Coordinates of C-alpha atoms and ligand atoms in Angstrom, one line a residue:
X13 CA 121.6 104.8 33.7
X14 CA 125.1 105.8 32.5
X15 CA 126.0 107.7 34.7
X16 CA 127.5 111.0 33.0
X17 CA 129.5 114.0 35.3
X18 CA 129.3 113.3 39.0
X19 CA 128.6 116.3 41.6
X20 CA 127.8 116.6 44.8
X21 CA 124.4 117.7 44.5
X22 CA 120.8 116.1 45.6
X23 CA 119.8 114.9 41.9
X24 CA 123.3 113.1 40.2
X25 CA 123.3 110.1 39.3
X26 CA 125.2 107.5 41.6
X27 CA 127.9 106.1 40.1
X28 CA 128.7 103.1 42.4
X29 CA 126.8 101.3 44.4
X30 CA 128.3 99.3 47.7
X31 CA 126.2 96.7 49.3
X32 CA 126.6 95.9 53.1
X33 CA 125.8 92.7 53.6
X34 CA 126.1 91.6 49.8
X35 CA 126.3 87.9 51.5
X36 CA 123.0 87.9 53.2
X37 CA 119.9 86.6 52.6
X38 CA 117.6 90.0 51.8
X39 CA 120.4 90.3 48.4
X40 CA 120.0 87.0 47.3
X41 CA 116.4 87.0 47.5
X42 CA 115.5 91.0 46.1
X43 CA 118.9 93.1 45.2
X44 CA 120.6 90.7 42.5
X45 CA 117.0 90.2 40.4
X46 CA 117.0 93.7 40.7
X47 CA 120.1 94.9 39.9
X48 CA 120.2 92.5 36.5
X49 CA 117.0 94.0 35.8
X50 CA 118.5 97.5 35.9
X51 CA 121.1 96.2 33.8
X52 CA 118.5 94.9 31.0
X53 CA 116.1 98.3 31.4
X54 CA 118.1 100.9 32.1
X55 CA 121.9 100.5 31.0
X56 CA 123.1 100.2 34.5
X57 CA 127.1 100.6 34.0
X58 CA 128.3 100.9 36.8
X59 CA 130.9 99.4 39.4
X60 CA 128.9 96.8 42.5
X61 CA 130.7 96.4 45.5
X62 CA 130.2 93.8 48.0
X63 CA 131.5 94.3 51.4
X64 CA 130.8 91.0 53.9
X65 CA 132.9 89.2 56.4
X66 CA 132.3 85.7 54.3
X67 CA 135.6 84.5 53.0
X68 CA 134.6 85.0 49.4
X69 CA 136.0 86.0 46.4
X70 CA 134.6 88.1 43.0
X71 CA 133.9 85.0 41.5
X72 CA 131.8 83.6 44.4
X73 CA 130.2 86.5 44.4
X74 CA 129.4 86.4 40.5
X75 CA 128.2 82.7 41.5
X76 CA 126.0 83.9 44.3
X77 CA 124.1 86.4 41.6
X78 CA 123.5 83.6 39.2
X79 CA 122.4 81.8 41.1
X80 CA 120.5 84.3 42.7
X81 CA 118.5 85.1 39.2
X82 CA 118.4 81.7 38.2
X83 CA 116.1 81.0 41.0
X84 CA 113.9 84.4 41.0
X85 CA 112.6 82.8 37.2
X86 CA 114.5 86.1 35.7
X87 CA 118.3 85.6 34.4
X88 CA 119.0 86.5 31.2
X89 CA 122.2 85.7 29.7
X90 CA 123.6 88.9 28.0
X91 CA 122.4 91.0 30.6
X92 CA 123.8 89.0 33.7
X93 CA 127.2 89.3 31.9
X94 CA 127.5 92.4 31.8
X95 CA 126.4 92.8 35.6
X96 CA 128.9 89.7 36.6
X97 CA 131.7 92.0 35.3
X98 CA 130.8 94.5 37.1
X99 CA 130.8 93.0 40.6
X100 CA 133.8 93.6 43.1
X101 CA 134.0 91.6 46.4
X102 CA 135.6 93.3 49.1
X103 CA 136.2 90.9 52.4
X104 CA 136.0 92.6 55.7
X105 CA 134.2 93.3 59.4
X106 CA 132.1 96.3 59.4
X107 CA 134.1 97.4 62.5
X108 CA 137.3 97.2 61.1
X109 CA 139.1 100.0 59.6
X110 CA 140.8 98.5 56.4
X111 CA 137.6 96.9 55.6
X112 CA 136.8 100.8 54.5
X113 CA 140.2 101.2 53.2
X114 CA 139.6 98.4 50.6
X115 CA 136.3 99.4 49.8
X116 CA 137.3 102.9 48.9
X117 CA 140.0 101.5 46.2
X118 CA 137.0 99.8 45.0
X119 CA 134.2 102.1 44.7
X120 CA 137.7 104.6 43.0
X121 CA 136.5 108.7 42.5
X122 CA 132.6 108.3 42.6
X123 CA 131.5 111.3 44.5
X124 CA 128.0 109.9 44.4
X125 CA 128.0 106.3 45.8
X126 CA 124.4 104.6 46.8
X127 CA 125.4 102.6 50.3
X128 CA 122.6 99.7 50.2
X129 CA 122.6 98.6 53.9
X130 CA 121.1 94.8 53.9
X131 CA 122.6 94.4 57.5
X132 CA 121.2 93.9 60.7
X133 CA 120.3 97.4 62.8
X134 CA 123.0 96.6 65.3
X135 CA 125.5 97.0 62.9
X136 CA 123.9 100.7 61.7
X137 CA 125.5 102.7 63.4
X138 CA 129.1 101.6 63.2
X139 CA 128.7 101.4 59.8
X140 CA 127.7 104.6 59.0
X141 CA 130.1 106.3 61.2
X142 CA 132.5 104.7 59.0
X143 CA 131.7 105.5 56.0
X144 CA 130.8 109.4 57.2
X145 CA 134.7 109.4 58.6
X146 CA 136.0 107.8 54.9
X147 CA 134.5 110.9 53.7
X148 CA 130.6 109.9 52.3
X149 CA 129.1 112.6 54.0
X150 CA 128.3 114.7 51.4
X151 CA 127.6 112.8 48.3
X152 CA 126.2 110.0 49.1
X153 CA 123.0 107.9 49.7
X154 CA 122.3 105.6 52.3
X155 CA 120.2 103.0 52.1
X156 CA 118.4 101.5 54.7
X157 CA 115.6 98.2 55.0
X158 CA 113.0 98.2 57.3
X159 CA 112.5 97.8 60.3
X160 CA 113.0 101.2 61.0
X161 CA 112.7 100.6 65.1
X162 CA 110.8 98.2 66.6
X163 CA 108.8 101.5 68.1
X164 CA 108.7 104.9 68.4
X165 CA 111.6 105.1 70.7
X166 CA 113.5 102.9 68.6
X167 CA 112.6 104.6 65.5
X168 CA 113.9 108.4 66.5
X169 CA 117.1 106.4 68.3
X170 CA 117.8 105.1 65.0
X171 CA 117.1 108.9 62.2
X172 CA 119.6 110.4 64.9
X173 CA 121.6 107.5 64.5
X174 CA 121.4 108.2 60.6
X175 CA 121.7 112.0 60.8
X176 CA 124.5 112.2 63.0
X177 CA 126.3 111.4 59.8
X178 CA 124.0 112.2 57.0
X179 CA 121.7 114.7 55.9
X180 CA 117.3 113.3 55.5
X181 CA 117.9 114.0 52.2
X182 CA 121.1 111.2 51.5
X183 CA 118.4 108.4 53.4
X184 CA 116.7 106.4 51.3
X185 CA 114.3 104.0 53.6
X186 CA 113.3 100.9 51.8
X187 CA 109.6 99.8 52.5
X188 CA 109.4 98.2 49.1
X189 CA 105.4 97.8 49.5
X190 CA 105.9 101.7 48.4
X191 CA 107.0 100.7 45.1
X192 CA 104.4 98.2 43.7
X193 CA 103.4 99.0 40.8
X194 CA 99.6 99.1 42.4
X195 CA 100.6 101.5 45.0
X196 CA 100.9 103.8 42.7
X197 CA 98.5 103.2 40.7
X198 CA 96.4 104.2 43.0
X199 CA 98.7 107.5 43.7
X200 CA 98.2 108.1 40.0
X201 CA 94.2 107.2 39.5
X202 CA 93.5 109.6 42.8
X203 CA 95.8 112.6 41.5
X204 CA 95.1 112.6 37.7
X205 CA 91.3 112.5 37.6
X206 CA 90.2 116.0 39.5
X207 CA 86.5 114.1 39.2
X208 CA 87.9 112.2 42.6
X209 CA 88.9 115.3 44.5
X210 CA 85.1 116.6 44.8
X211 CA 83.7 113.8 46.0
X212 CA 87.5 112.2 48.2
X213 CA 85.8 113.6 52.1
X214 CA 83.9 112.7 54.8
X215 CA 80.3 113.8 52.8
X216 CA 80.7 110.8 50.3
X217 CA 82.4 108.3 51.6
X218 CA 81.0 106.2 54.8
X219 CA 84.2 104.4 55.4
X220 CA 87.4 102.8 54.3
X221 CA 88.5 99.6 54.9
X222 CA 91.8 98.0 54.2
X223 CA 92.4 94.0 54.0
X224 CA 95.9 92.1 53.6
X225 CA 95.3 88.9 53.8
X226 CA 97.6 85.4 53.3
X227 CA 96.8 82.1 53.4
X228 CA 99.9 80.5 55.2
X229 CA 100.8 81.1 58.5
X230 CA 105.2 82.1 59.4
X231 CA 106.6 78.6 58.0
X232 CA 110.0 78.7 59.1
X233 CA 109.9 82.5 60.0
X234 CA 108.8 81.9 63.4
X235 CA 111.4 83.0 64.6
X236 CA 111.7 86.4 63.1
X237 CA 107.6 86.2 63.6
X238 CA 108.0 86.6 67.5
X239 CA 110.4 89.3 67.3
X240 CA 107.5 91.1 65.0
X241 CA 104.2 90.1 65.0
X242 CA 101.5 91.7 62.9
X243 CA 101.8 95.4 64.1
X244 CA 105.0 95.6 63.7
X245 CA 105.4 93.5 60.5
X246 CA 102.7 95.3 58.6
X247 CA 100.2 97.5 59.9
X248 CA 102.6 100.0 61.0
X249 CA 104.6 100.3 57.9
X250 CA 102.9 99.0 54.9
X251 CA 99.5 99.3 55.6
X252 CA 99.8 102.7 56.9
X253 CA 101.2 103.9 54.3
X254 CA 98.7 102.9 52.4
X255 CA 96.6 104.1 54.3
X256 CA 98.2 107.5 53.9
X257 CA 98.4 107.2 50.4
X258 CA 94.5 107.0 50.1
X259 CA 93.7 109.3 52.4
X260 CA 96.2 112.4 51.7
X261 CA 96.0 116.0 50.8
X262 CA 96.9 116.6 46.8
X263 CA 100.7 117.0 47.0
X264 CA 101.9 120.0 45.5
X265 CA 104.1 118.9 43.1
X266 CA 107.5 119.1 44.1
X267 CA 109.4 116.1 45.4
X268 CA 109.3 117.3 49.0
X269 CA 105.8 117.4 49.1
X270 CA 104.3 114.4 48.7
X271 CA 105.9 112.5 51.7
X272 CA 104.7 116.0 53.7
X273 CA 101.0 114.6 53.3
X274 CA 101.6 111.6 53.2
X275 CA 102.9 112.4 56.9
X276 CA 100.2 115.4 57.7
X277 CA 97.7 112.7 57.3
X278 CA 99.6 110.5 60.0
X279 CA 100.1 113.2 62.2
X280 CA 96.0 113.8 62.2
X281 CA 94.9 110.2 62.8
X282 CA 94.1 109.5 66.7
X283 CA 96.4 107.1 68.6
X284 CA 95.3 103.7 68.6
X285 CA 93.4 102.5 71.8
X286 CA 92.8 98.9 73.2
X287 CA 89.0 99.2 72.4
X288 CA 89.7 99.9 68.9
X289 CA 92.2 97.3 68.8
X290 CA 91.9 93.3 68.0
X291 CA 94.8 90.4 67.8
X292 CA 94.5 87.4 66.9
X293 CA 96.7 84.1 66.8
X294 CA 96.3 81.4 64.3
X295 CA 95.2 77.9 65.8
X296 CA 99.2 76.1 65.9
X297 CA 101.4 79.1 65.5
X298 CA 102.6 78.1 69.0
X299 CA 103.6 74.6 67.7
X300 CA 105.6 76.3 64.7
X301 CA 109.4 76.2 64.5
X302 CA 111.1 78.9 66.3
X303 CA 107.8 80.0 68.4
X304 CA 107.7 80.2 71.8
X305 CA 104.9 77.6 73.4
X306 CA 103.1 80.3 75.1
X307 CA 103.5 83.1 72.8
X308 CA 101.1 85.9 72.6
X309 CA 102.6 87.4 69.7
X310 CA 99.7 88.1 67.2
X311 CA 99.5 86.6 63.1
X312 CA 96.2 88.9 63.2
X313 CA 95.2 91.8 63.7
X314 CA 92.4 94.1 63.2
X315 CA 92.4 98.4 64.1
X316 CA 89.9 100.9 63.9
X317 CA 91.3 103.8 63.0
X318 CA 89.9 107.7 63.4
X319 CA 91.4 110.9 61.4
X320 CA 91.1 114.8 63.1
X321 CA 91.3 116.5 60.1
X322 CA 88.0 118.6 58.2
X323 CA 88.7 115.8 55.4
X324 CA 87.8 112.8 57.1
X325 CA 86.5 113.5 60.2
X326 CA 83.7 110.7 61.8
X327 CA 84.6 108.4 58.1
X328 CA 85.6 105.1 59.9
X329 CA 88.8 103.6 58.9
X330 CA 89.5 99.3 59.4
X331 CA 92.5 97.9 58.7
X332 CA 92.7 93.9 59.6
X333 CA 95.9 92.2 57.9
X334 CA 96.5 88.1 59.0
X335 CA 97.9 85.1 58.3
X336 CA 96.0 82.3 57.4
X337 CA 92.9 83.4 56.4
X338 CA 91.1 82.4 53.6
X339 CA 92.7 84.0 50.6
X340 CA 96.2 86.1 50.3
X341 CA 95.1 88.8 48.6
X342 CA 95.4 92.9 50.0
X343 CA 93.0 95.4 49.3
X344 CA 91.6 98.3 49.5
X345 CA 88.0 99.1 49.9
X346 CA 86.2 102.4 49.9
X347 CA 82.5 102.4 50.3
X348 CA 80.7 105.1 49.3
X349 CA 77.5 106.6 51.2
X350 CA 74.0 105.0 49.9
X351 CA 71.6 107.3 48.5
X352 CA 69.9 109.6 51.5
X353 CA 66.2 107.8 51.0
X354 CA 65.7 104.5 48.9
X355 CA 64.2 106.0 45.7
X356 CA 63.1 101.9 44.9
X357 CA 61.4 100.1 47.6
X358 CA 64.3 97.7 47.8
X359 CA 67.0 96.9 50.4
X360 CA 70.5 98.1 48.7
X361 CA 73.7 96.1 49.7
X362 CA 75.7 98.4 51.9
X363 CA 78.7 98.5 49.7
X364 CA 76.9 98.5 46.2
X365 CA 78.4 101.8 45.4
X366 CA 82.3 101.8 46.3
X367 CA 85.6 101.7 44.2
X368 CA 87.7 98.8 44.7
X369 CA 91.9 99.4 44.6
X370 CA 93.8 95.8 44.2
X371 CA 97.3 95.5 45.2
X372 CA 97.5 91.6 45.0
X373 CA 97.6 89.2 43.9
X374 CA 96.5 91.1 41.0
X375 CA 96.4 95.0 40.3
X376 CA 93.3 96.3 39.8
X377 CA 90.6 99.6 40.4
X378 CA 87.2 99.1 40.3
X379 CA 84.0 101.5 40.4
X380 CA 81.1 99.9 42.5
X381 CA 77.7 100.8 41.5
X382 CA 74.1 99.1 41.5
X383 CA 72.3 99.4 37.9
X384 CA 69.2 98.5 36.9
X385 CA 68.0 94.8 35.7
X386 CA 67.1 95.3 32.2
X387 CA 62.7 95.1 32.1
X388 CA 59.6 96.3 33.1
X389 CA 61.1 96.6 36.8
X390 CA 62.7 98.9 39.0
X391 CA 65.3 96.4 40.9
X392 CA 68.5 96.7 40.3
X393 CA 71.8 94.6 41.1
X394 CA 75.3 95.1 42.0
X395 CA 77.8 95.8 38.8
X396 CA 81.5 96.3 39.0
X397 CA 83.6 98.1 36.0
X398 CA 87.3 97.4 36.1
X399 CA 89.1 100.7 35.3
X400 CA 92.7 99.3 35.4
X401 CA 93.4 95.5 35.5
X402 CA 97.2 93.7 35.1
X403 CA 97.3 90.2 36.3
X404 CA 100.4 91.1 38.7
X405 CA 102.9 93.4 39.4
X406 CA 104.8 94.7 36.1
X407 CA 108.1 96.0 37.4
X408 CA 110.1 94.4 40.7
X409 CA 110.1 97.2 43.5
X410 CA 113.4 97.1 44.6
X411 CA 114.4 97.0 41.2
X412 CA 112.0 100.7 41.5
X413 CA 113.6 101.7 44.3
X414 CA 117.3 101.4 43.7
X415 CA 116.9 103.4 40.6
X416 CA 114.9 106.0 41.9
X417 CA 117.9 106.2 45.6
X418 CA 120.6 106.6 42.4
X419 CA 118.6 109.4 40.6
X420 CA 117.8 110.8 44.2
X421 CA 114.6 111.0 43.8
X422 CA 112.8 110.3 47.0
X423 CA 109.0 110.1 46.4
X424 CA 108.1 106.1 47.6
X425 CA 110.8 106.2 50.2
X426 CA 109.6 106.6 53.7
X427 CA 110.9 110.2 55.2
X428 CA 112.2 110.6 59.2
X429 CA 109.3 112.6 60.1
X430 CA 106.5 109.9 57.8
X431 CA 107.6 106.6 60.4
X432 CA 108.0 108.7 63.5
X433 CA 103.9 109.7 62.7
X434 CA 103.1 106.3 62.3
X435 CA 104.8 104.3 65.2
X436 CA 103.1 107.2 67.0
X437 CA 99.8 105.4 66.1
X438 CA 101.1 102.0 67.0
X439 CA 102.8 103.1 69.8
X440 CA 100.2 102.6 72.6
X441 CA 99.1 99.0 71.5
X442 CA 102.9 97.4 71.8
X443 CA 103.1 98.4 75.2
X444 CA 99.8 97.7 76.5
X445 CA 98.8 95.1 74.1
X446 CA 95.0 93.9 74.2
X447 CA 94.4 89.9 74.5
X448 CA 95.1 87.3 71.8
X449 CA 92.2 85.9 70.6
X450 CA 91.9 82.6 68.7
X451 CA 91.3 82.0 65.6
X452 CA 90.9 79.1 62.5
X453 CA 93.3 78.5 59.8
X454 CA 91.5 79.5 56.9
X455 CA 88.9 81.5 58.8
X456 CA 88.8 85.5 58.2
X457 CA 90.5 85.7 61.5
X458 CA 88.5 85.8 65.1
X459 CA 84.7 86.5 65.9
X460 CA 85.8 89.8 67.9
X461 CA 87.5 91.2 64.9
X462 CA 83.5 91.7 63.3
X463 CA 82.5 92.8 66.8
X464 CA 85.1 95.5 66.2
X465 CA 83.6 96.9 63.0
X466 CA 79.6 96.3 64.0
X467 CA 77.3 98.3 62.2
X468 CA 79.9 100.3 60.3
X469 CA 80.4 96.5 58.3
X470 CA 80.2 94.7 57.1
X471 CA 84.9 92.6 56.5
X472 CA 84.5 92.9 53.0
X473 CA 86.1 89.7 51.8
X474 CA 88.5 89.8 49.0
X475 CA 88.1 88.4 46.0
X476 CA 90.3 85.3 45.6
X477 CA 92.8 85.7 42.8
X478 CA 93.2 85.4 39.3
X479 CA 95.8 82.6 38.7
X480 CA 97.6 83.8 35.0
X481 CA 101.1 83.6 33.3
X482 CA 99.6 86.5 31.1
X483 CA 102.1 89.8 31.8
X484 CA 99.6 93.0 29.4
X485 CA 97.7 94.9 31.2
X486 CA 93.4 95.7 30.4
X487 CA 92.6 99.5 30.4
X488 CA 88.6 99.8 30.5
X489 CA 87.7 101.1 26.7
X490 CA 90.8 99.8 25.3
Ligands
NDP4 P1 121.5 88.4 57.1 O1 121.3 87.7 58.3 O2 121.2 87.1 55.9 O3 122.1 88.7 55.9 C1 123.0 90.1 56.8 C2 124.5 90.4 56.3 O4 125.4 91.4 56.8 C3 125.4 89.3 55.8 O5 125.9 89.6 54.2 C4 126.4 89.3 56.9 O6 128.1 88.8 56.4 C5 126.5 90.9 56.9 N1 127.2 91.3 58.6 C6 126.5 91.0 60.0 N2 127.2 91.5 60.3 C7 128.3 91.8 60.2 C8 130.0 92.5 59.9 N3 129.9 92.7 61.7 N4 131.1 92.6 59.6 C9 130.9 92.5 57.9 N5 129.3 91.8 57.8 C10 128.3 91.7 58.7 O7 119.6 88.7 56.5 P2 119.4 89.7 55.7 O8 119.6 89.4 54.6 O9 117.5 89.0 56.1 O10 118.1 91.1 56.5 C11 119.4 92.1 56.2 C12 118.6 93.3 56.8 O11 118.0 93.8 55.2 C13 118.4 93.2 58.5 O12 118.1 95.0 58.3 C14 116.3 92.4 57.8 O13 115.9 93.5 58.9 C15 116.2 93.5 56.6 N6 115.0 92.7 55.7 C16 115.3 91.6 55.3 C17 114.3 90.8 54.7 C18 114.7 89.4 53.9 O14 113.8 89.0 53.6 N7 115.2 88.9 54.2 C19 113.2 91.5 54.5 C20 113.1 92.9 54.7 C21 114.1 93.7 55.9 P3 128.5 87.7 56.1 O15 127.1 86.2 56.7 O16 129.4 87.3 55.5 O17 129.0 87.4 57.5

């Protein structure tokens, strides 16, 4: 990623990175390891300017970066040394004009810098306006972090704030989930194999389920979670994006068509009604630190979605997500239709024939089929062929996303239309939520979730993840 001549076009590689909020938590957890990874893997060699209020020096910033990569377990002495040489700290309040003067001096002649906004959404308007005033409306890129609003109205407002100063092509909305290898694995598996296309529709698919389960609670993030809940924290963003990738039409091939097809799918999803939603809260949540003792915030949500398109009409889609469940794992389960009649007089498990896509903690795509048990009798058993398997994600998502943003590649970022389309789906239940049901820690959520899926079920619980330190991947037949 060494930069060549810079131009003000959408494909020029950024020649400087400015990180607003460099003293904060997100940068410590994710951005320094990603930057070191880019230095090691792609030869990143550009000025990296951190801007925040704390009274730090360049050396303080370097020490913080070192602590970050050490804690992440990824310290690489040679790469870190190169990274540290490029780090510069600019101290200043985002409301003060001189902050941007100092920042511009540090950015130097770069025409296409990338501005990473690891800052509270409340300061977006002042920072974006100041960047525009500093002459960066053309050529620069702006990376912003979720949450992209709290509901449809605030998402629209945020997009208007950004568009007042930057074109959509310069805005990169990070949802790190989209940068994960397994999520890209789905896109690849779907569109690199034409054999799937004829069966990827209502004629052959009986139902689609997505489960994101965590076996832990809110920990010390109770205060944050009280403002979010499962719908805002994971359903509106990660899980609806995953759904869009699973169900979208094939993209035409140019860089924007991927986002357009995802948005089209989300626009075809009917907005949720109360009867299609179950909210749950794990027992003990109200005693967690930072949580209101009478809180009605959901730590579990299950929804039934309907997609109004020719391809998907009548195919039930179920998504559930929750904390303090029986396992920590995320899977999508695509169940194929059963044979029209039982040819061998045995009752076949409803879910025998399926594609299972595992997102975490390990990564795989597996095809489930009913196979004959050797012997005289025509009886069978369920079997699964693992097509591709990896013990865990290989490249940290932030590294991949940062590299793409610097090159102006937009496929893995959320678009304005896509964000608004997904808020439109959940908006009705944010304003008028159904009651919250209590559930036991270590269970699969409240009993009402089983009633929700009814005859389209049962819910398929993801298997526990395999713990391994092996970083190699396997593919069947290799
Ligand atoms: P923090 O509160 O830890 O950090 C905020 C940063 O912004 C600090 O560097 C702070 O500087 C700086 N800042 C805030 N206001 C000003 C100001 N007026 N002038 C100068 N600097 C200012 O937040 P996080 O790192 O946790 O989160 C950042 C963003 O990323 C948020 O939008 C959050 O929602 C999002 N996010 C965070 C995740 C996480 O895991 N933390 C995960 C996903 C998204 P200083 O402290 O020096 O004053």
